Amino acid sequence: MPRKKKIEETTDGIFKEEARSNIKIIPLGGLEQIGMNMTAIEYNDSIVVIDCGLSFPDDGMFGIDCVIPDITFLKENKEKIKGFVITHGHEDHIGALAYVLPEINVPLYATKLTMGIIEGKLEEHSLLDTVKRKVMRFGQSVHLGDFRIEFITTNHSIAGAAALAIHTPEGIIFHTGDFKVDYTPLYGDAINLTRFGELGKKGVLAVMCDSTNVLRPGFTPSERTVAETFEKIFSENTKSRIIIATFASNVDRVQMIINTAKEHGRKVVVEGRSMVNIISVAIKLGYLEIPDGTLISIDEINNYTDDQLVLITTGSQGESMAALSRMAASIHRKVTIKPGDTIVFSSTPIPGNEKAVTNVINELYTLGANVIVEDTHVSGHACQEEIKLIYSLLKPKYAIPVHGEFRHLMEHAKLAESLGIEKAFVMESGDVLSLNADEASIVEKVPAGSLLVDGLGIGDVGNIVLRDRQNLAENGIIIVVLTLEKYTNTILAGPDIVTRGFVYVRESENLIERAKGKIMNDLLDLLDQGNADWGKIKMVIKDSLGEYIWKKMRRSPMILPIIMEVD
């Protein structure tokens, strides 16, 4: 695929060749972890942004609601950005839009269900009337600056998932999105491998490919295998109430459960805020068909016997406030788990959630429930043989593994190069890959990282605040209150000690009294020297008390001195 050049005539009549600019691919998230997907693609004065996702906080991020990509690069190049192009409606691909769009208000492009889910989020954040949106059909293209972006049918664990063919002056950049190859999907169309092959014949410059399941050999099973498992579960548990936890976004799975429930004469209850919201959108847009008389509200469950009910709920990942977790903890207002209930986990734990899921399962067993976790879920991501198939059809010059942890990206690169791909680039967030039809290399790095969202604050909580929160969680806090006379610095009251999360004061009165005495002695020594600097006084309190507590208890609580001054 030779690189094209523009021929121009100079003022002296001599023709010269002007080389076009390189394409720049700039991941701002979605590497080093599964989540927070965002990639900018730049050519001359045009930038398109693929996806805008979040990730969820880990155990050490106390009080954090979610984590979004650092968008410093996008803000610095705001005038070049032509739009956000979204592959599908999962949180790790759309969850940051409500936080990013107030800073960078450009049009959104997505398929129908994806846009419906996004619009619900925009409405919550009062952005619906200010953000331009265009719903795309599969096979349709949109021109954004120097790019033409084509939406192509693919399969995933949510309807409306799209692969993107990004046509540029230097060649085609193909983004698979999250995908698997399902030849027999229960609903909707199979992945459009014909179009993949057609683009491969034209020539694809680079492929950005999903790496989630690259460590798994073989093929990802079809969703139809889960339908067979559910039929068996319903047939073998005819007398018990069935409660099924699954991802709210897996609309096809929900449709499967509803259809099976209808066949077995059961009413369906939907519980969990995200589940209710997404199902409402799916019904409105025609992605879910509910047989008449099948769906009932949770307030009606007492009107039916256990063998007449199926509950579809959130909480398959052990989230503490999700509906199933509250049921397991016996704090759900409407549903009480009873001996004999059949609980189905129709998902696999996301890495990092294993402990939380296990805790919920143990709580359910304690309440006498029968828990089923085997053969009730298939992944929405491609395994090795499917990834090989995609590369064989597209025949790219370069491979750019995305959507995975570092180990996934490394193994994906090895797999791609074993298929004869000229070069696979394992990138980090912020790397700038400059490429054309002749060459490609990582040339620079732009600001990248993560911003922590805490309530309405975005990025105002950083490592120092998190460290303080961790220290508070692990060691507690001691507040030392001291009252000094103005001008003379004579101690009028205190030092008084208040603790939280350190020791129970009533059971540690001797420790507290001795600590007060140690502080008092050190303060008197300081004040006798005529030192009136409050900073020095606070430092002495911290050092004196910190040293004493460490010697006595081997703990390092946060120490907060408070000095009051009176006339």
Coordinates of C-alpha atoms in Angstrom, one line a residue, residues 82-564:
K82 CA -14.9 16.6 15.7
G83 CA -16.9 14.2 17.9
F84 CA -17.0 11.2 20.3
V85 CA -17.7 7.9 18.5
I86 CA -19.0 5.2 20.8
T87 CA -18.6 1.4 20.2
H88 CA -21.2 0.2 22.7
G89 CA -23.1 1.0 25.9
H90 CA -21.0 -0.5 28.7
E91 CA -19.9 1.8 31.5
D92 CA -16.2 1.3 30.7
H93 CA -16.9 2.8 27.3
I94 CA -19.6 5.5 28.0
G95 CA -19.5 6.1 31.8
A96 CA -17.2 9.2 31.7
L97 CA -19.2 11.1 29.1
A98 CA -21.3 12.9 31.7
Y99 CA -18.1 14.2 33.3
V100 CA -16.2 15.0 30.1
L101 CA -18.9 16.7 27.9
P102 CA -19.2 19.8 30.2
E103 CA -15.5 20.4 29.3
I104 CA -15.6 19.3 25.7
N105 CA -19.1 19.6 24.2
V106 CA -18.8 18.0 20.8
P107 CA -21.3 15.7 19.0
L108 CA -21.9 12.1 19.9
Y109 CA -22.2 9.2 17.4
A110 CA -23.5 5.8 18.4
T111 CA -26.0 3.1 17.5
K112 CA -29.6 3.2 18.8
L113 CA -29.4 1.3 22.1
T114 CA -26.1 2.7 23.0
M115 CA -27.4 6.3 22.4
G116 CA -30.5 5.5 24.4
I117 CA -28.4 4.5 27.4
I118 CA -26.2 7.5 27.0
E119 CA -29.2 9.8 26.8
G120 CA -30.4 8.5 30.2
K121 CA -27.1 9.5 31.7
L122 CA -27.1 12.9 30.0
E123 CA -30.6 13.6 31.3
E124 CA -29.5 12.8 34.9
H125 CA -26.7 15.4 34.5
S126 CA -28.9 18.0 32.8
L127 CA -26.9 17.7 29.5
L128 CA -29.5 16.3 27.2
D129 CA -30.5 19.7 25.7
T130 CA -26.9 20.9 25.2
V131 CA -25.2 17.9 23.5
K132 CA -25.7 17.1 19.8
R133 CA -26.3 13.4 19.1
K134 CA -26.6 11.3 16.0
V135 CA -27.9 7.7 16.0
M136 CA -25.9 5.6 13.5
R137 CA -27.1 2.5 11.6
F138 CA -24.8 -0.4 10.8
G139 CA -23.3 0.0 7.4
Q140 CA -23.6 3.8 7.7
S141 CA -20.7 6.2 7.7
V142 CA -20.1 9.7 9.1
H143 CA -17.6 12.2 7.9
L144 CA -15.7 13.9 10.8
G145 CA -13.0 16.3 9.5
D146 CA -10.4 14.2 7.7
F147 CA -12.0 11.0 8.8
R148 CA -14.9 8.8 7.5
I149 CA -16.0 6.4 10.2
E150 CA -18.1 3.3 9.3
F151 CA -20.2 1.4 11.8
I152 CA -20.0 -2.4 11.4
T153 CA -22.1 -5.1 13.1
T154 CA -20.3 -7.2 15.7
N155 CA -21.4 -9.4 18.7
H156 CA -20.9 -8.6 22.3
S157 CA -22.7 -9.0 25.6
I158 CA -24.9 -6.0 24.8
A159 CA -27.0 -5.3 21.8
G160 CA -25.9 -2.6 19.4
A161 CA -22.1 -3.2 19.7
A162 CA -20.2 -1.9 16.7
A163 CA -16.8 -2.2 15.2
L164 CA -15.4 0.9 13.5
A165 CA -13.6 1.2 10.2
I166 CA -11.9 4.6 10.4
H167 CA -11.0 5.7 6.8
T168 CA -8.1 8.2 6.7
P169 CA -6.0 9.7 3.9
E170 CA -3.2 7.3 5.0
G171 CA -5.3 4.1 5.2
I172 CA -7.9 2.3 7.3
I173 CA -7.6 2.1 11.1
F174 CA -9.9 -0.7 12.3
H175 CA -11.2 -0.7 15.9
T176 CA -12.9 -3.9 16.8
G177 CA -14.6 -2.6 20.0
D178 CA -15.4 -5.3 22.5
F179 CA -16.4 -8.3 20.4
K180 CA -16.8 -12.0 20.0
V181 CA -17.6 -14.1 16.9
D182 CA -21.1 -15.5 17.5
Y183 CA -22.4 -17.4 14.4
T184 CA -25.7 -18.1 16.1
P185 CA -26.7 -15.2 18.3
L186 CA -30.1 -15.6 20.0
Y187 CA -31.2 -12.1 18.9
G188 CA -30.0 -9.7 16.3
D189 CA -27.5 -10.3 13.5
A190 CA -24.2 -12.2 13.5
I191 CA -20.9 -10.3 13.2
N192 CA -20.4 -9.0 9.7
L193 CA -17.3 -11.0 8.7
T194 CA -18.1 -10.3 5.1
R195 CA -17.4 -6.6 5.5
F196 CA -14.2 -7.4 7.5
G197 CA -13.0 -9.4 4.6
E198 CA -13.9 -6.7 2.1
L199 CA -11.9 -4.1 4.1
G200 CA -9.0 -6.6 4.3
K201 CA -8.9 -6.8 0.5
K202 CA -8.8 -3.0 0.3
G203 CA -5.9 -2.9 2.7
V204 CA -6.0 -2.1 6.4
L205 CA -3.2 -0.1 7.9
A206 CA -3.7 -1.0 11.6
V207 CA -6.1 -2.9 13.8
M208 CA -6.9 -1.9 17.4
C209 CA -8.2 -5.2 18.8
D210 CA -9.9 -6.3 22.1
S211 CA -7.5 -8.2 24.3
T212 CA -9.7 -9.3 27.2
N213 CA -9.7 -13.0 26.5
V214 CA -6.5 -13.3 24.5
L215 CA -5.1 -15.7 27.2
R216 CA -7.9 -18.2 26.5
P217 CA -7.5 -20.7 23.7
G218 CA -10.3 -21.7 21.4
F219 CA -13.6 -19.9 20.8
T220 CA -16.0 -18.2 23.1
P221 CA -19.3 -20.2 23.2
S222 CA -22.5 -18.9 21.7
E223 CA -25.1 -17.2 23.8
R224 CA -27.4 -20.2 22.8
T225 CA -25.5 -22.4 25.2
V226 CA -26.7 -20.3 28.1
A227 CA -30.3 -20.6 26.9
E228 CA -30.0 -24.4 27.2
T229 CA -28.7 -24.0 30.7
F230 CA -31.6 -21.8 31.8
E231 CA -34.1 -24.2 30.4
K232 CA -32.6 -26.9 32.5
I233 CA -32.5 -24.7 35.6
F234 CA -36.2 -23.8 35.2
S235 CA -37.2 -27.5 34.6
E236 CA -35.3 -28.7 37.7
N237 CA -36.5 -26.0 40.1
T238 CA -40.2 -26.1 39.5
K239 CA -41.2 -25.5 43.1
S240 CA -38.8 -22.8 44.2
R241 CA -38.5 -19.1 43.6
I242 CA -35.8 -18.3 41.0
I243 CA -33.6 -15.2 41.4
I244 CA -31.2 -14.4 38.6
A245 CA -28.4 -11.9 39.0
T246 CA -26.8 -10.6 35.7
F247 CA -25.3 -7.5 34.1
A248 CA -28.0 -4.9 33.6
S249 CA -26.7 -4.2 30.1
N250 CA -27.0 -7.7 28.9
V251 CA -30.3 -7.1 27.2
D252 CA -30.2 -10.4 25.2
R253 CA -29.7 -12.4 28.5
V254 CA -32.7 -10.6 30.0
Q255 CA -34.8 -11.4 27.0
M256 CA -33.7 -15.0 27.3
I257 CA -34.8 -15.2 30.9
I258 CA -38.1 -13.5 30.2
N259 CA -38.9 -15.9 27.4
T260 CA -38.0 -18.9 29.5
A261 CA -40.1 -17.6 32.4
K262 CA -43.1 -17.2 30.1
E263 CA -42.7 -20.8 28.8
H264 CA -42.8 -22.0 32.4
G265 CA -45.7 -19.9 33.5
R266 CA -43.8 -17.6 35.8
K267 CA -44.1 -13.8 36.4
V268 CA -41.0 -11.7 36.1
V269 CA -39.9 -9.0 38.5
V270 CA -37.0 -6.6 37.6
E271 CA -35.1 -5.2 40.6
G272 CA -32.1 -2.9 40.9
R273 CA -31.9 0.7 39.6
S274 CA -29.6 0.2 36.7
M275 CA -31.5 -2.9 35.6
V276 CA -34.8 -1.0 35.6
N277 CA -33.3 1.9 33.7
I278 CA -31.6 -0.1 31.0
I279 CA -34.6 -2.4 30.5
S280 CA -36.9 0.6 30.2
V281 CA -34.7 2.0 27.5
A282 CA -34.5 -1.4 25.7
I283 CA -38.3 -1.8 25.7
K284 CA -38.7 1.8 24.4
L285 CA -36.3 1.2 21.6
G286 CA -37.6 -2.2 20.6
Y287 CA -34.7 -4.3 21.9
L288 CA -36.8 -6.1 24.4
E289 CA -40.2 -7.7 23.9
I290 CA -42.2 -8.4 27.0
P291 CA -45.1 -10.8 26.6
D292 CA -48.4 -9.4 28.0
G293 CA -48.9 -10.2 31.6
T294 CA -45.4 -11.4 32.2
L295 CA -43.8 -8.4 34.0
I296 CA -45.1 -7.4 37.4
S297 CA -43.8 -4.9 40.0
I298 CA -41.9 -5.9 43.1
D299 CA -44.9 -4.8 45.2
E300 CA -47.0 -7.6 43.7
I301 CA -44.7 -10.5 44.6
N302 CA -46.8 -11.4 47.7
N303 CA -49.7 -12.1 45.4
Y304 CA -47.9 -15.1 43.9
T305 CA -46.4 -18.3 45.1
D306 CA -42.7 -19.0 44.9
D307 CA -43.1 -21.4 41.9
Q308 CA -44.8 -18.5 40.0
L309 CA -41.9 -16.0 40.3
V310 CA -38.6 -15.1 38.7
L311 CA -36.6 -12.1 39.9
I312 CA -34.0 -10.5 37.6
T313 CA -31.7 -8.4 39.7
T314 CA -28.4 -6.5 39.8
G315 CA -25.6 -7.6 42.1
S316 CA -23.8 -10.3 40.1
Q317 CA -20.5 -8.6 41.0
G318 CA -21.1 -8.5 44.7
E319 CA -21.5 -4.7 44.8
S320 CA -22.4 -3.7 48.3
M321 CA -25.5 -1.7 47.5
A322 CA -26.8 -3.8 44.6
A323 CA -30.1 -5.5 45.1
L324 CA -28.8 -9.0 45.5
S325 CA -26.2 -8.0 48.0
R326 CA -28.9 -6.3 50.1
M327 CA -31.1 -9.4 49.9
A328 CA -28.1 -11.6 51.0
A329 CA -27.5 -9.2 53.9
S330 CA -31.2 -9.3 54.8
I331 CA -31.6 -5.6 54.5
H332 CA -33.7 -5.5 51.3
R333 CA -37.0 -3.8 52.0
K334 CA -39.1 -6.0 49.6
V335 CA -37.4 -9.3 49.2
T336 CA -36.3 -11.8 51.9
I337 CA -34.2 -14.8 50.9
K338 CA -35.9 -18.0 52.1
P339 CA -34.6 -21.6 52.4
G340 CA -35.2 -23.3 49.0
D341 CA -34.8 -20.2 46.9
T342 CA -32.7 -20.8 43.8
I343 CA -30.2 -18.0 43.1
V344 CA -28.4 -18.0 39.8
F345 CA -25.3 -15.9 39.1
S346 CA -25.4 -15.4 35.3
S347 CA -22.0 -13.7 35.1
T348 CA -18.4 -14.3 35.9
P349 CA -16.6 -12.0 38.4
I350 CA -14.7 -9.1 37.0
P351 CA -11.0 -9.3 38.1
G352 CA -10.9 -7.8 41.6
N353 CA -14.5 -8.7 42.5
E354 CA -14.0 -12.3 43.3
K355 CA -13.9 -11.8 47.1
A356 CA -17.1 -9.7 47.1
V357 CA -18.9 -12.3 45.0
T358 CA -17.8 -15.1 47.2
N359 CA -19.0 -13.2 50.3
V360 CA -22.5 -12.8 48.8
I361 CA -22.6 -16.4 47.8
N362 CA -21.7 -17.5 51.4
E363 CA -24.4 -15.2 52.8
L364 CA -27.0 -16.7 50.5
Y365 CA -26.0 -20.3 51.5
T366 CA -26.3 -19.3 55.2
L367 CA -29.9 -18.2 54.5
G368 CA -30.6 -21.6 53.0
A369 CA -30.6 -20.7 49.4
N370 CA -29.5 -23.0 46.5
V371 CA -26.8 -21.1 44.5
I372 CA -26.0 -21.9 40.9
V373 CA -22.9 -20.4 39.2
E374 CA -21.8 -23.0 36.6
D375 CA -22.6 -22.8 32.9
T376 CA -24.8 -19.8 33.4
H377 CA -22.7 -17.2 31.5
V378 CA -20.6 -16.9 28.4
S379 CA -18.1 -14.1 27.8
G380 CA -18.8 -11.3 25.4
H381 CA -15.1 -11.2 24.4
A382 CA -13.2 -13.1 21.7
C383 CA -10.8 -15.9 22.6
Q384 CA -7.6 -16.7 20.7
E385 CA -9.1 -18.4 17.6
E386 CA -11.6 -15.6 17.0
I387 CA -8.8 -13.0 17.3
K388 CA -6.8 -15.0 14.8
L389 CA -9.8 -15.0 12.4
I390 CA -10.2 -11.2 12.6
Y391 CA -6.5 -10.7 11.8
S392 CA -6.7 -13.2 8.9
L393 CA -9.6 -11.3 7.4
L394 CA -8.3 -7.8 7.9
K395 CA -4.7 -8.5 7.1
P396 CA -3.4 -5.3 8.7
K397 CA 0.2 -4.0 8.5
Y398 CA 0.2 -3.1 12.2
A399 CA -1.5 -4.5 15.3
I400 CA -2.4 -2.3 18.4
P401 CA -3.7 -4.4 21.2
V402 CA -6.2 -2.6 23.4
H403 CA -8.7 -3.2 26.2
G404 CA -6.7 -5.3 28.7
E405 CA -4.1 -5.4 31.4
F406 CA -0.4 -5.3 30.4
R407 CA -0.2 -9.1 30.4
H408 CA -3.1 -9.3 27.9
L409 CA -1.5 -6.7 25.7
M410 CA 1.9 -8.5 25.7
E411 CA 0.4 -11.9 24.8
H412 CA -1.8 -10.3 22.2
A413 CA 1.2 -8.7 20.5
K414 CA 2.9 -12.1 20.4
L415 CA -0.2 -13.7 18.9
A416 CA -0.5 -11.0 16.2
E417 CA 3.2 -11.2 15.2
S418 CA 2.9 -15.0 15.0
L419 CA 0.3 -14.5 12.3
G420 CA 2.7 -12.5 10.2
I421 CA 1.7 -9.0 11.3
E422 CA 4.7 -6.7 10.5
K423 CA 4.7 -5.0 13.9
A424 CA 2.5 -5.1 17.1
F425 CA 2.7 -2.1 19.4
V426 CA 2.2 -2.5 23.1
M427 CA 1.3 1.0 24.2
E428 CA 0.8 2.8 27.5
S429 CA -1.8 5.5 28.1
G430 CA -0.5 8.8 26.8
D431 CA 1.8 7.2 24.1
V432 CA 1.5 8.8 20.7
L433 CA 1.8 6.3 17.8
S434 CA 2.6 8.1 14.6
L435 CA 2.0 6.0 11.5
N436 CA 1.5 6.0 7.8
A437 CA 1.6 3.5 5.0
D438 CA 5.4 3.2 5.2
E439 CA 6.3 3.3 8.8
A440 CA 5.1 3.6 12.4
S441 CA 6.7 4.4 15.7
I442 CA 5.9 5.8 19.2
V443 CA 7.1 9.4 19.0
E444 CA 6.1 11.2 22.2
K445 CA 3.9 11.1 25.2
V446 CA 1.0 13.3 26.2
P447 CA -0.5 13.9 29.7
A448 CA -2.5 10.8 30.7
G449 CA -3.7 9.1 33.8
S450 CA -6.8 9.1 35.9
L451 CA -9.1 11.5 37.7
L452 CA -11.0 10.5 40.8
V453 CA -14.6 11.4 41.0
D454 CA -15.9 11.9 44.6
G455 CA -19.5 13.2 44.7
L456 CA -19.5 16.4 42.6
G457 CA -15.8 16.8 42.7
I458 CA -13.7 15.7 39.7
G459 CA -10.0 15.5 40.2
D460 CA -9.9 17.4 43.5
V461 CA -9.0 14.2 45.3
G462 CA -5.4 13.0 44.6
N463 CA -2.8 10.7 46.0
I464 CA -2.2 12.8 49.1
V465 CA -5.9 12.9 50.1
L466 CA -6.2 9.1 49.4
R467 CA -3.1 8.5 51.6
D468 CA -4.7 10.5 54.4
R469 CA -8.0 8.5 54.0
Q470 CA -6.1 5.2 54.0
N471 CA -4.2 6.3 57.2
L472 CA -7.5 7.2 58.8
A473 CA -9.0 3.9 57.9
E474 CA -6.0 1.9 59.1
N475 CA -5.0 3.9 62.2
G476 CA -7.7 6.4 63.1
I477 CA -7.2 10.0 64.2
I478 CA -6.3 11.8 67.4
I479 CA -7.3 15.5 67.8
V480 CA -5.4 17.5 70.4
V481 CA -7.2 20.7 71.5
L482 CA -5.3 23.4 73.3
T483 CA -6.3 26.9 74.5
L484 CA -3.6 29.7 74.8
E485 CA -3.9 33.2 76.3
K486 CA -3.3 35.8 73.7
Y487 CA 0.1 37.6 73.8
T488 CA 1.5 35.5 76.7
N489 CA 0.8 32.0 75.2
T490 CA 0.0 30.8 78.7
I491 CA -1.9 27.5 78.6
L492 CA -5.4 28.2 79.8
A493 CA -7.0 24.8 79.0
G494 CA -6.0 21.4 77.7
P495 CA -4.4 19.7 76.2
D496 CA -7.6 17.7 75.6
I497 CA -7.5 14.6 73.4
V498 CA -10.4 13.3 71.2
T499 CA -9.9 10.1 69.2
R500 CA -11.9 8.4 66.4
G501 CA -11.0 5.0 65.1
F502 CA -7.9 4.7 67.3
V503 CA -8.9 3.4 70.8
Y504 CA -12.1 3.3 72.8
V505 CA -11.4 6.1 75.2
R506 CA -13.3 4.7 78.2
E507 CA -11.2 1.6 78.1
S508 CA -7.9 3.5 77.6
E509 CA -8.1 6.3 80.1
N510 CA -4.6 5.6 81.5
L511 CA -3.1 5.8 78.0
I512 CA -4.9 9.1 77.2
E513 CA -3.9 10.7 80.5
R514 CA -0.3 9.8 80.1
A515 CA -0.3 11.1 76.6
K516 CA -1.7 14.4 77.9
G517 CA 1.1 14.6 80.5
K518 CA 3.7 13.9 77.8
I519 CA 2.3 16.7 75.6
M520 CA 2.1 19.1 78.5
N521 CA 5.7 18.6 79.6
D522 CA 7.0 19.1 76.0
L523 CA 4.8 22.2 75.5
L524 CA 6.0 23.8 78.8
D525 CA 9.6 23.2 77.8
L526 CA 8.9 24.9 74.5
L527 CA 7.0 27.9 75.9
D528 CA 9.6 28.5 78.6
Q529 CA 12.0 29.2 75.8
G530 CA 9.7 32.0 74.7
N531 CA 8.8 30.4 71.4
A532 CA 5.4 31.8 70.3
D533 CA 5.3 30.2 66.8
W534 CA 2.1 28.2 66.4
G535 CA 3.6 26.1 63.7
K536 CA 6.4 25.1 66.1
I537 CA 3.8 24.3 68.8
K538 CA 1.8 22.1 66.5
M539 CA 4.9 20.3 65.4
V540 CA 5.9 19.6 69.0
I541 CA 2.5 18.2 69.7
K542 CA 2.6 15.9 66.7
D543 CA 6.2 14.7 67.4
S544 CA 5.6 14.3 71.1
L545 CA 2.3 12.4 70.8
G546 CA 3.4 10.4 67.8
E547 CA 6.5 9.2 69.4
Y548 CA 4.7 8.2 72.6
I549 CA 1.9 6.3 70.8
W550 CA 4.4 4.4 68.6
K551 CA 6.4 3.3 71.7
K552 CA 3.3 2.2 73.5
M553 CA 1.1 0.7 70.7
R554 CA 3.2 0.5 67.5
R555 CA 0.5 2.6 65.7
S556 CA 0.7 5.8 63.7
P557 CA -2.7 7.5 63.9
M558 CA -3.2 10.9 62.2
I559 CA -2.6 13.6 64.7
L560 CA -4.5 16.9 64.3
P561 CA -3.6 19.7 66.8
I562 CA -6.1 22.5 67.2
I563 CA -5.0 25.7 69.0
M564 CA -7.5 28.3 70.2

